[in-house]
Amino acid sequence: MRKNMRLSLVAIILLMATVSCKKAVGPEQEMKQEVSQDVINSVKALGFSTTNIIPEEGGYIVEGDIFIPTSDLNRSLNGSILRVGDVEQYRTTNLVTGLPRTITVALTSRINASVYGPVLDEVVRRYNAENLSIRLQRVSSGANITFDRANGSYLASAGFPTSNGNPYNLVRVNTNAIGSGTSSTFINYAATIFAHELGHCIGFRHTDYMNRAYSCGGAASNEGASTVGAILIPGTPSGPDPNSWMLACIGSGVNRPFNANDKTALNYLY
């Protein structure tokens, strides 16, 4: 059963009860913060779903894990749509420029490196194996993209590249919700989440943003942009693909390495 990345922390803990080496944590009390109609209108104008907008320091989290700074609410995220089949799509906003280039990544000291170091190493391996015009390199500090610990009703969140062509510089990781472990199952599951957020940092939207019910369940919904500017990527299928690393929702313990369509899209852009 597919689970939404936006599941409450309690639900996530229940889902992970069968995963070995996890740490059980109690639910956190979150203050309900009202989101103004102006913010809702701005989020919709940017082409994002207005369901369950989460106020976060400095901005808002939409679609479960995408961070929009308050300063970006009134700017246009102009980009093309790369269509993969009838349901699954990749929609770019700003892209990383100055290619080829190396993008450095690091964990902050607030994230347990003995647990999440192998996870980040797997993310670096996955991207670099594709021989893209961007190459990842893990460093100890001063990284272009930093993974930091966070709390909230999400597994992780990240934003999109800046208008001057740099990757978004911060991935917030809810390590309490994701859990911990040393098994290959845990490392691949957590690496899928990390790789997904890094995908946002370099310009990828959710592949099922036109119909989030595809991976998240529930009723079909699309409050985003239309298909104006859609590009059918050569060599991709005409039907939906259930295994993309950029699907909006993920089940506990699920591993989504890049599939053939993901690789086509990555190489198309980078």
PDB file of C-alpha atoms in Angstrom:
ATOM      1  CA  MET A   1       0.000   0.000   0.000  1.00  0.00           C
ATOM      2  CA  ARG A   2       1.429   3.337  -0.997  1.00  0.00           C
ATOM      3  CA  LYS A   3       1.844   5.830   1.796  1.00  0.00           C
ATOM      4  CA  ASN A   4       1.988   9.586   1.565  1.00  0.00           C
ATOM      5  CA  MET A   5       5.250  11.323   2.440  1.00  0.00           C
ATOM      6  CA  ARG A   6       3.080  13.710   4.389  1.00  0.00           C
ATOM      7  CA  LEU A   7       1.827  11.100   6.806  1.00  0.00           C
ATOM      8  CA  SER A   8       1.827  12.198  10.399  1.00  0.00           C
ATOM      9  CA  LEU A   9       4.788  11.147  12.493  1.00  0.00           C
ATOM     10  CA  VAL A  10       2.582   8.717  14.408  1.00  0.00           C
ATOM     11  CA  ALA A  11       1.497   6.966  11.216  1.00  0.00           C
ATOM     12  CA  ILE A  12       5.060   6.780   9.960  1.00  0.00           C
ATOM     13  CA  ILE A  13       6.205   5.161  13.198  1.00  0.00           C
ATOM     14  CA  LEU A  14       3.438   2.574  12.945  1.00  0.00           C
ATOM     15  CA  LEU A  15       4.401   1.836   9.357  1.00  0.00           C
ATOM     16  CA  MET A  16       8.038   1.356  10.327  1.00  0.00           C
ATOM     17  CA  ALA A  17       7.267  -0.948  13.252  1.00  0.00           C
ATOM     18  CA  THR A  18       8.250  -3.972  11.176  1.00  0.00           C
ATOM     19  CA  VAL A  19      11.576  -2.542  10.016  1.00  0.00           C
ATOM     20  CA  SER A  20      14.578  -3.811  11.973  1.00  0.00           C
ATOM     21  CA  CYS A  21      16.977  -1.484  13.811  1.00  0.00           C
ATOM     22  CA  LYS A  22      14.464   1.356  13.966  1.00  0.00           C
ATOM     23  CA  LYS A  23      14.041   3.627  16.957  1.00  0.00           C
ATOM     24  CA  ALA A  24      10.495   4.157  18.222  1.00  0.00           C
ATOM     25  CA  VAL A  25       9.688   7.781  18.939  1.00  0.00           C
ATOM     26  CA  GLY A  26       6.622   9.428  20.352  1.00  0.00           C
ATOM     27  CA  PRO A  27       4.340  11.782  18.435  1.00  0.00           C
ATOM     28  CA  GLU A  28       5.207  15.446  18.429  1.00  0.00           C
ATOM     29  CA  GLN A  29       2.645  18.073  19.190  1.00  0.00           C
ATOM     30  CA  GLU A  30       2.488  20.513  16.308  1.00  0.00           C
ATOM     31  CA  MET A  31       0.815  23.888  16.517  1.00  0.00           C
ATOM     32  CA  LYS A  32      -1.768  24.437  13.853  1.00  0.00           C
ATOM     33  CA  GLN A  33      -0.840  27.543  11.931  1.00  0.00           C
ATOM     34  CA  GLU A  34      -3.325  29.167   9.654  1.00  0.00           C
ATOM     35  CA  VAL A  35      -2.222  29.702   6.065  1.00  0.00           C
ATOM     36  CA  SER A  36      -3.550  32.914   4.562  1.00  0.00           C
ATOM     37  CA  GLN A  37      -5.559  32.999   1.361  1.00  0.00           C
ATOM     38  CA  ASP A  38      -2.832  35.140  -0.228  1.00  0.00           C
ATOM     39  CA  VAL A  39      -0.301  32.369   0.403  1.00  0.00           C
ATOM     40  CA  ILE A  40      -2.705  29.744  -0.959  1.00  0.00           C
ATOM     41  CA  ASN A  41      -3.252  31.828  -4.098  1.00  0.00           C
ATOM     42  CA  SER A  42       0.496  32.289  -4.579  1.00  0.00           C
ATOM     43  CA  VAL A  43       1.200  28.572  -4.158  1.00  0.00           C
ATOM     44  CA  LYS A  44      -1.487  27.741  -6.705  1.00  0.00           C
ATOM     45  CA  ALA A  45      -0.158  30.363  -9.136  1.00  0.00           C
ATOM     46  CA  LEU A  46       3.267  28.726  -8.925  1.00  0.00           C
ATOM     47  CA  GLY A  47       1.696  25.466 -10.065  1.00  0.00           C
ATOM     48  CA  PHE A  48       1.735  23.541  -6.785  1.00  0.00           C
ATOM     49  CA  SER A  49      -1.007  21.738  -4.920  1.00  0.00           C
ATOM     50  CA  THR A  50      -2.624  23.823  -2.183  1.00  0.00           C
ATOM     51  CA  THR A  51      -3.563  20.775  -0.110  1.00  0.00           C
ATOM     52  CA  ASN A  52      -1.880  20.591   3.309  1.00  0.00           C
ATOM     53  CA  ILE A  53       0.450  23.580   3.037  1.00  0.00           C
ATOM     54  CA  ILE A  54       2.820  23.427   6.024  1.00  0.00           C
ATOM     55  CA  PRO A  55       4.256  26.671   7.460  1.00  0.00           C
ATOM     56  CA  GLU A  56       8.000  26.275   8.010  1.00  0.00           C
ATOM     57  CA  GLU A  57      10.629  28.733   9.167  1.00  0.00           C
ATOM     58  CA  GLY A  58      11.314  31.059   6.251  1.00  0.00           C
ATOM     59  CA  GLY A  59       8.582  29.696   3.997  1.00  0.00           C
ATOM     60  CA  TYR A  60       6.154  26.852   3.352  1.00  0.00           C
ATOM     61  CA  ILE A  61       6.315  23.141   2.515  1.00  0.00           C
ATOM     62  CA  VAL A  62       3.973  22.035  -0.269  1.00  0.00           C
ATOM     63  CA  GLU A  63       3.215  18.665  -1.863  1.00  0.00           C
ATOM     64  CA  GLY A  64       4.656  16.935   1.181  1.00  0.00           C
ATOM     65  CA  ASP A  65       8.324  17.853   0.784  1.00  0.00           C
ATOM     66  CA  ILE A  66       8.910  20.882  -1.477  1.00  0.00           C
ATOM     67  CA  PHE A  67      10.096  23.992   0.365  1.00  0.00           C
ATOM     68  CA  ILE A  68       9.123  27.393  -1.065  1.00  0.00           C
ATOM     69  CA  PRO A  69      10.824  30.387   0.587  1.00  0.00           C
ATOM     70  CA  THR A  70       8.464  33.232   1.422  1.00  0.00           C
ATOM     71  CA  SER A  71      10.493  35.457  -0.908  1.00  0.00           C
ATOM     72  CA  ASP A  72       9.667  33.148  -3.835  1.00  0.00           C
ATOM     73  CA  LEU A  73       5.892  33.125  -3.401  1.00  0.00           C
ATOM     74  CA  ASN A  74       5.404  35.900  -5.917  1.00  0.00           C
ATOM     75  CA  ARG A  75       7.954  34.874  -8.520  1.00  0.00           C
ATOM     76  CA  SER A  76       7.237  32.801 -11.592  1.00  0.00           C
ATOM     77  CA  LEU A  77       8.774  29.338 -11.818  1.00  0.00           C
ATOM     78  CA  ASN A  78       8.853  29.209 -15.587  1.00  0.00           C
ATOM     79  CA  GLY A  79       9.949  25.878 -16.946  1.00  0.00           C
ATOM     80  CA  SER A  80       9.101  23.171 -19.402  1.00  0.00           C
ATOM     81  CA  ILE A  81       7.345  19.901 -18.705  1.00  0.00           C
ATOM     82  CA  LEU A  82       9.036  16.691 -19.711  1.00  0.00           C
ATOM     83  CA  ARG A  83       6.222  14.217 -20.185  1.00  0.00           C
ATOM     84  CA  VAL A  84       6.760  10.537 -19.479  1.00  0.00           C
ATOM     85  CA  GLY A  85       3.569   8.734 -20.452  1.00  0.00           C
ATOM     86  CA  ASP A  86       0.073   9.947 -19.653  1.00  0.00           C
ATOM     87  CA  VAL A  87       0.433  10.203 -15.877  1.00  0.00           C
ATOM     88  CA  GLU A  88       4.093  10.471 -15.025  1.00  0.00           C
ATOM     89  CA  GLN A  89       5.803  13.751 -15.844  1.00  0.00           C
ATOM     90  CA  TYR A  90       8.946  15.651 -14.987  1.00  0.00           C
ATOM     91  CA  ARG A  91       8.509  19.397 -14.710  1.00  0.00           C
ATOM     92  CA  THR A  92      11.578  21.568 -14.504  1.00  0.00           C
ATOM     93  CA  THR A  93      11.815  24.966 -12.873  1.00  0.00           C
ATOM     94  CA  ASN A  94      15.243  26.602 -12.757  1.00  0.00           C
ATOM     95  CA  LEU A  95      18.094  24.274 -13.636  1.00  0.00           C
ATOM     96  CA  VAL A  96      21.658  24.084 -12.388  1.00  0.00           C
ATOM     97  CA  THR A  97      23.944  25.912 -14.820  1.00  0.00           C
ATOM     98  CA  GLY A  98      27.689  26.281 -15.356  1.00  0.00           C
ATOM     99  CA  LEU A  99      27.972  22.702 -16.569  1.00  0.00           C
ATOM    100  CA  PRO A 100      29.879  20.526 -16.255  1.00  0.00           C
ATOM    101  CA  ARG A 101      30.294  21.092 -12.538  1.00  0.00           C
ATOM    102  CA  THR A 102      30.840  19.260  -9.279  1.00  0.00           C
ATOM    103  CA  ILE A 103      28.190  19.649  -6.575  1.00  0.00           C
ATOM    104  CA  THR A 104      29.432  18.992  -3.060  1.00  0.00           C
ATOM    105  CA  VAL A 105      27.154  17.398  -0.456  1.00  0.00           C
ATOM    106  CA  ALA A 106      27.526  16.994   3.304  1.00  0.00           C
ATOM    107  CA  LEU A 107      25.765  15.997   6.514  1.00  0.00           C
ATOM    108  CA  THR A 108      25.639  18.440   9.397  1.00  0.00           C
ATOM    109  CA  SER A 109      26.881  17.366  12.814  1.00  0.00           C
ATOM    110  CA  ARG A 110      23.238  17.084  13.892  1.00  0.00           C
ATOM    111  CA  ILE A 111      22.797  13.986  11.711  1.00  0.00           C
ATOM    112  CA  ASN A 112      24.361  10.728  12.882  1.00  0.00           C
ATOM    113  CA  ALA A 113      27.123  10.117  10.336  1.00  0.00           C
ATOM    114  CA  SER A 114      27.538   6.472  11.332  1.00  0.00           C
ATOM    115  CA  VAL A 115      23.922   5.859  10.264  1.00  0.00           C
ATOM    116  CA  TYR A 116      23.431   8.341   7.439  1.00  0.00           C
ATOM    117  CA  GLY A 117      26.976   8.511   6.059  1.00  0.00           C
ATOM    118  CA  PRO A 118      26.469   5.246   4.111  1.00  0.00           C
ATOM    119  CA  VAL A 119      23.101   6.618   2.949  1.00  0.00           C
ATOM    120  CA  LEU A 120      24.674   9.761   1.489  1.00  0.00           C
ATOM    121  CA  ASP A 121      27.457   7.678  -0.060  1.00  0.00           C
ATOM    122  CA  GLU A 122      24.807   5.591  -1.835  1.00  0.00           C
ATOM    123  CA  VAL A 123      23.157   8.754  -3.167  1.00  0.00           C
ATOM    124  CA  VAL A 124      26.502   9.959  -4.536  1.00  0.00           C
ATOM    125  CA  ARG A 125      27.072   6.550  -6.124  1.00  0.00           C
ATOM    126  CA  ARG A 126      23.634   6.504  -7.787  1.00  0.00           C
ATOM    127  CA  TYR A 127      23.993   9.913  -9.414  1.00  0.00           C
ATOM    128  CA  ASN A 128      27.636   9.537 -10.432  1.00  0.00           C
ATOM    129  CA  ALA A 129      26.937   6.147 -12.021  1.00  0.00           C
ATOM    130  CA  GLU A 130      24.865   7.981 -14.657  1.00  0.00           C
ATOM    131  CA  ASN A 131      27.874  10.000 -15.926  1.00  0.00           C
ATOM    132  CA  LEU A 132      25.915  13.247 -15.922  1.00  0.00           C
ATOM    133  CA  SER A 133      27.294  16.750 -16.491  1.00  0.00           C
ATOM    134  CA  ILE A 134      26.841  17.283 -12.752  1.00  0.00           C
ATOM    135  CA  ARG A 135      28.966  15.156 -10.452  1.00  0.00           C
ATOM    136  CA  LEU A 136      28.450  14.736  -6.718  1.00  0.00           C
ATOM    137  CA  GLN A 137      31.250  14.792  -4.177  1.00  0.00           C
ATOM    138  CA  ARG A 138      30.819  14.232  -0.447  1.00  0.00           C
ATOM    139  CA  VAL A 139      32.689  16.688   1.783  1.00  0.00           C
ATOM    140  CA  SER A 140      32.803  17.280   5.524  1.00  0.00           C
ATOM    141  CA  SER A 141      31.670  20.928   5.480  1.00  0.00           C
ATOM    142  CA  GLY A 142      31.069  23.939   3.240  1.00  0.00           C
ATOM    143  CA  ALA A 143      28.944  21.916   0.817  1.00  0.00           C
ATOM    144  CA  ASN A 144      26.748  23.191  -1.996  1.00  0.00           C
ATOM    145  CA  ILE A 145      23.921  21.024  -0.598  1.00  0.00           C
ATOM    146  CA  THR A 146      23.750  20.312   3.133  1.00  0.00           C
ATOM    147  CA  PHE A 147      21.559  17.648   4.739  1.00  0.00           C
ATOM    148  CA  ASP A 148      20.397  18.810   8.169  1.00  0.00           C
ATOM    149  CA  ARG A 149      18.143  17.269  10.819  1.00  0.00           C
ATOM    150  CA  ALA A 150      14.594  18.585  11.127  1.00  0.00           C
ATOM    151  CA  ASN A 151      11.281  17.716  12.746  1.00  0.00           C
ATOM    152  CA  GLY A 152       7.816  17.897  11.262  1.00  0.00           C
ATOM    153  CA  SER A 153       5.020  15.973   9.601  1.00  0.00           C
ATOM    154  CA  TYR A 154       7.207  15.014   6.638  1.00  0.00           C
ATOM    155  CA  LEU A 155      10.130  12.691   5.941  1.00  0.00           C
ATOM    156  CA  ALA A 156      12.301  15.329   4.278  1.00  0.00           C
ATOM    157  CA  SER A 157      12.018  18.544   2.284  1.00  0.00           C
ATOM    158  CA  ALA A 158      14.028  20.611  -0.193  1.00  0.00           C
ATOM    159  CA  GLY A 159      13.652  23.478  -2.654  1.00  0.00           C
ATOM    160  CA  PHE A 160      14.518  24.198  -6.282  1.00  0.00           C
ATOM    161  CA  PRO A 161      17.640  25.727  -7.879  1.00  0.00           C
ATOM    162  CA  THR A 162      18.200  29.452  -7.508  1.00  0.00           C
ATOM    163  CA  SER A 163      17.615  31.921 -10.323  1.00  0.00           C
ATOM    164  CA  ASN A 164      21.389  32.222 -10.825  1.00  0.00           C
ATOM    165  CA  GLY A 165      21.773  28.518 -11.548  1.00  0.00           C
ATOM    166  CA  ASN A 166      22.938  27.079  -8.238  1.00  0.00           C
ATOM    167  CA  PRO A 167      21.341  24.017  -6.634  1.00  0.00           C
ATOM    168  CA  TYR A 168      19.079  24.564  -3.633  1.00  0.00           C
ATOM    169  CA  ASN A 169      21.428  24.382  -0.672  1.00  0.00           C
ATOM    170  CA  LEU A 170      19.478  22.666   2.118  1.00  0.00           C
ATOM    171  CA  VAL A 171      17.703  19.342   2.583  1.00  0.00           C
ATOM    172  CA  ARG A 172      15.766  19.029   5.838  1.00  0.00           C
ATOM    173  CA  VAL A 173      15.731  15.420   7.046  1.00  0.00           C
ATOM    174  CA  ASN A 174      13.341  14.072   9.687  1.00  0.00           C
ATOM    175  CA  THR A 175      15.649  11.341  10.972  1.00  0.00           C
ATOM    176  CA  ASN A 176      13.214  10.403  13.746  1.00  0.00           C
ATOM    177  CA  ALA A 177      10.596   9.534  11.139  1.00  0.00           C
ATOM    178  CA  ILE A 178      12.951   7.788   8.717  1.00  0.00           C
ATOM    179  CA  GLY A 179      14.596   5.779  11.479  1.00  0.00           C
ATOM    180  CA  SER A 180      18.029   4.194  11.630  1.00  0.00           C
ATOM    181  CA  GLY A 181      19.755   0.977  10.703  1.00  0.00           C
ATOM    182  CA  THR A 182      22.691  -0.631   8.969  1.00  0.00           C
ATOM    183  CA  SER A 183      20.918  -3.127   6.717  1.00  0.00           C
ATOM    184  CA  SER A 184      20.934  -2.713   2.951  1.00  0.00           C
ATOM    185  CA  THR A 185      17.137  -2.386   3.115  1.00  0.00           C
ATOM    186  CA  PHE A 186      17.368   0.664   5.374  1.00  0.00           C
ATOM    187  CA  ILE A 187      20.277   2.245   3.479  1.00  0.00           C
ATOM    188  CA  ASN A 188      18.483   1.898   0.130  1.00  0.00           C
ATOM    189  CA  TYR A 189      15.195   3.210   1.567  1.00  0.00           C
ATOM    190  CA  ALA A 190      16.833   6.266   3.138  1.00  0.00           C
ATOM    191  CA  ALA A 191      18.994   6.810   0.031  1.00  0.00           C
ATOM    192  CA  THR A 192      15.822   6.863  -2.082  1.00  0.00           C
ATOM    193  CA  ILE A 193      14.467   9.684   0.110  1.00  0.00           C
ATOM    194  CA  PHE A 194      17.782  11.586   0.011  1.00  0.00           C
ATOM    195  CA  ALA A 195      18.108  11.134  -3.770  1.00  0.00           C
ATOM    196  CA  HIS A 196      14.512  12.323  -4.223  1.00  0.00           C
ATOM    197  CA  GLU A 197      15.178  15.531  -2.286  1.00  0.00           C
ATOM    198  CA  LEU A 198      18.424  16.102  -4.155  1.00  0.00           C
ATOM    199  CA  GLY A 199      16.361  15.737  -7.331  1.00  0.00           C
ATOM    200  CA  HIS A 200      14.349  18.767  -6.209  1.00  0.00           C
ATOM    201  CA  CYS A 201      17.586  20.651  -5.488  1.00  0.00           C
ATOM    202  CA  ILE A 202      18.650  20.261  -9.131  1.00  0.00           C
ATOM    203  CA  GLY A 203      15.242  21.090 -10.620  1.00  0.00           C
ATOM    204  CA  PHE A 204      13.000  18.016 -10.723  1.00  0.00           C
ATOM    205  CA  ARG A 205       9.371  18.118  -9.645  1.00  0.00           C
ATOM    206  CA  HIS A 206       7.311  15.107  -8.637  1.00  0.00           C
ATOM    207  CA  THR A 207       6.785  12.855 -11.617  1.00  0.00           C
ATOM    208  CA  ASP A 208       3.118  12.414 -10.694  1.00  0.00           C
ATOM    209  CA  TYR A 209       2.381  16.068  -9.939  1.00  0.00           C
ATOM    210  CA  MET A 210      -0.406  16.046 -12.541  1.00  0.00           C
ATOM    211  CA  ASN A 211      -2.169  13.276 -10.589  1.00  0.00           C
ATOM    212  CA  ARG A 212      -0.767  12.726  -7.111  1.00  0.00           C
ATOM    213  CA  ALA A 213      -3.294   9.965  -6.448  1.00  0.00           C
ATOM    214  CA  TYR A 214      -1.036   7.814  -8.622  1.00  0.00           C
ATOM    215  CA  SER A 215       1.531   7.295  -5.840  1.00  0.00           C
ATOM    216  CA  CYS A 216      -0.281   8.743  -2.827  1.00  0.00           C
ATOM    217  CA  GLY A 217      -3.695   7.100  -3.174  1.00  0.00           C
ATOM    218  CA  GLY A 218      -7.010   8.843  -2.648  1.00  0.00           C
ATOM    219  CA  ALA A 219      -8.855  10.911  -5.211  1.00  0.00           C
ATOM    220  CA  ALA A 220      -7.062  12.246  -8.253  1.00  0.00           C
ATOM    221  CA  SER A 221      -6.109  15.891  -7.873  1.00  0.00           C
ATOM    222  CA  ASN A 222      -4.220  18.398  -9.968  1.00  0.00           C
ATOM    223  CA  GLU A 223      -4.035  22.012  -8.924  1.00  0.00           C
ATOM    224  CA  GLY A 224      -0.797  22.596 -10.777  1.00  0.00           C
ATOM    225  CA  ALA A 225       0.116  23.938 -14.172  1.00  0.00           C
ATOM    226  CA  SER A 226      -1.356  22.685 -17.426  1.00  0.00           C
ATOM    227  CA  THR A 227       0.539  20.695 -20.037  1.00  0.00           C
ATOM    228  CA  VAL A 228       1.589  23.796 -21.987  1.00  0.00           C
ATOM    229  CA  GLY A 229       5.153  23.249 -23.172  1.00  0.00           C
ATOM    230  CA  ALA A 230       5.080  19.510 -22.518  1.00  0.00           C
ATOM    231  CA  ILE A 231       7.844  17.542 -24.204  1.00  0.00           C
ATOM    232  CA  LEU A 232       7.535  13.819 -24.823  1.00  0.00           C
ATOM    233  CA  ILE A 233      10.956  12.348 -24.114  1.00  0.00           C
ATOM    234  CA  PRO A 234      12.006   9.957 -26.893  1.00  0.00           C
ATOM    235  CA  GLY A 235      12.244   6.358 -25.770  1.00  0.00           C
ATOM    236  CA  THR A 236       9.802   6.639 -22.862  1.00  0.00           C
ATOM    237  CA  PRO A 237       6.533   4.669 -22.659  1.00  0.00           C
ATOM    238  CA  SER A 238       3.055   5.984 -23.372  1.00  0.00           C
ATOM    239  CA  GLY A 239       1.732   4.547 -20.099  1.00  0.00           C
ATOM    240  CA  PRO A 240       2.557   5.341 -16.464  1.00  0.00           C
ATOM    241  CA  ASP A 241       5.644   3.986 -14.710  1.00  0.00           C
ATOM    242  CA  PRO A 242       5.162   3.159 -11.005  1.00  0.00           C
ATOM    243  CA  ASN A 243       8.813   3.119  -9.927  1.00  0.00           C
ATOM    244  CA  SER A 244      10.249   6.601 -10.533  1.00  0.00           C
ATOM    245  CA  TRP A 245      12.539   8.030  -7.848  1.00  0.00           C
ATOM    246  CA  MET A 246      10.596  11.320  -8.069  1.00  0.00           C
ATOM    247  CA  LEU A 247       7.115   9.973  -7.274  1.00  0.00           C
ATOM    248  CA  ALA A 248       5.530  12.113  -4.556  1.00  0.00           C
ATOM    249  CA  CYS A 249       4.893   9.329  -2.038  1.00  0.00           C
ATOM    250  CA  ILE A 250       6.841   6.330  -0.816  1.00  0.00           C
ATOM    251  CA  GLY A 251       6.081   3.309   1.344  1.00  0.00           C
ATOM    252  CA  SER A 252       8.218   2.343   4.324  1.00  0.00           C
ATOM    253  CA  GLY A 253      11.300   0.361   3.303  1.00  0.00           C
ATOM    254  CA  VAL A 254      10.781   0.959  -0.435  1.00  0.00           C
ATOM    255  CA  ASN A 255      13.863   1.267  -2.654  1.00  0.00           C
ATOM    256  CA  ARG A 256      13.584   3.271  -5.886  1.00  0.00           C
ATOM    257  CA  PRO A 257      16.880   3.374  -7.762  1.00  0.00           C
ATOM    258  CA  PHE A 258      16.793   5.264 -11.063  1.00  0.00           C
ATOM    259  CA  ASN A 259      14.739   3.316 -13.572  1.00  0.00           C
ATOM    260  CA  ALA A 260      15.061   3.581 -17.357  1.00  0.00           C
ATOM    261  CA  ASN A 261      12.740   6.597 -17.611  1.00  0.00           C
ATOM    262  CA  ASP A 262      14.495   8.391 -14.749  1.00  0.00           C
ATOM    263  CA  LYS A 263      17.839   7.868 -16.464  1.00  0.00           C
ATOM    264  CA  THR A 264      16.444   9.203 -19.737  1.00  0.00           C
ATOM    265  CA  ALA A 265      15.172  12.352 -18.008  1.00  0.00           C
ATOM    266  CA  LEU A 266      18.401  12.875 -16.030  1.00  0.00           C
ATOM    267  CA  ASN A 267      20.496  12.583 -19.170  1.00  0.00           C
ATOM    268  CA  TYR A 268      18.083  14.811 -21.100  1.00  0.00           C
ATOM    269  CA  LEU A 269      18.643  17.652 -18.628  1.00  0.00           C
ATOM    270  CA  TYR A 270      22.186  16.942 -17.430  1.00  0.00           C
TER     271      TYR A 270
END
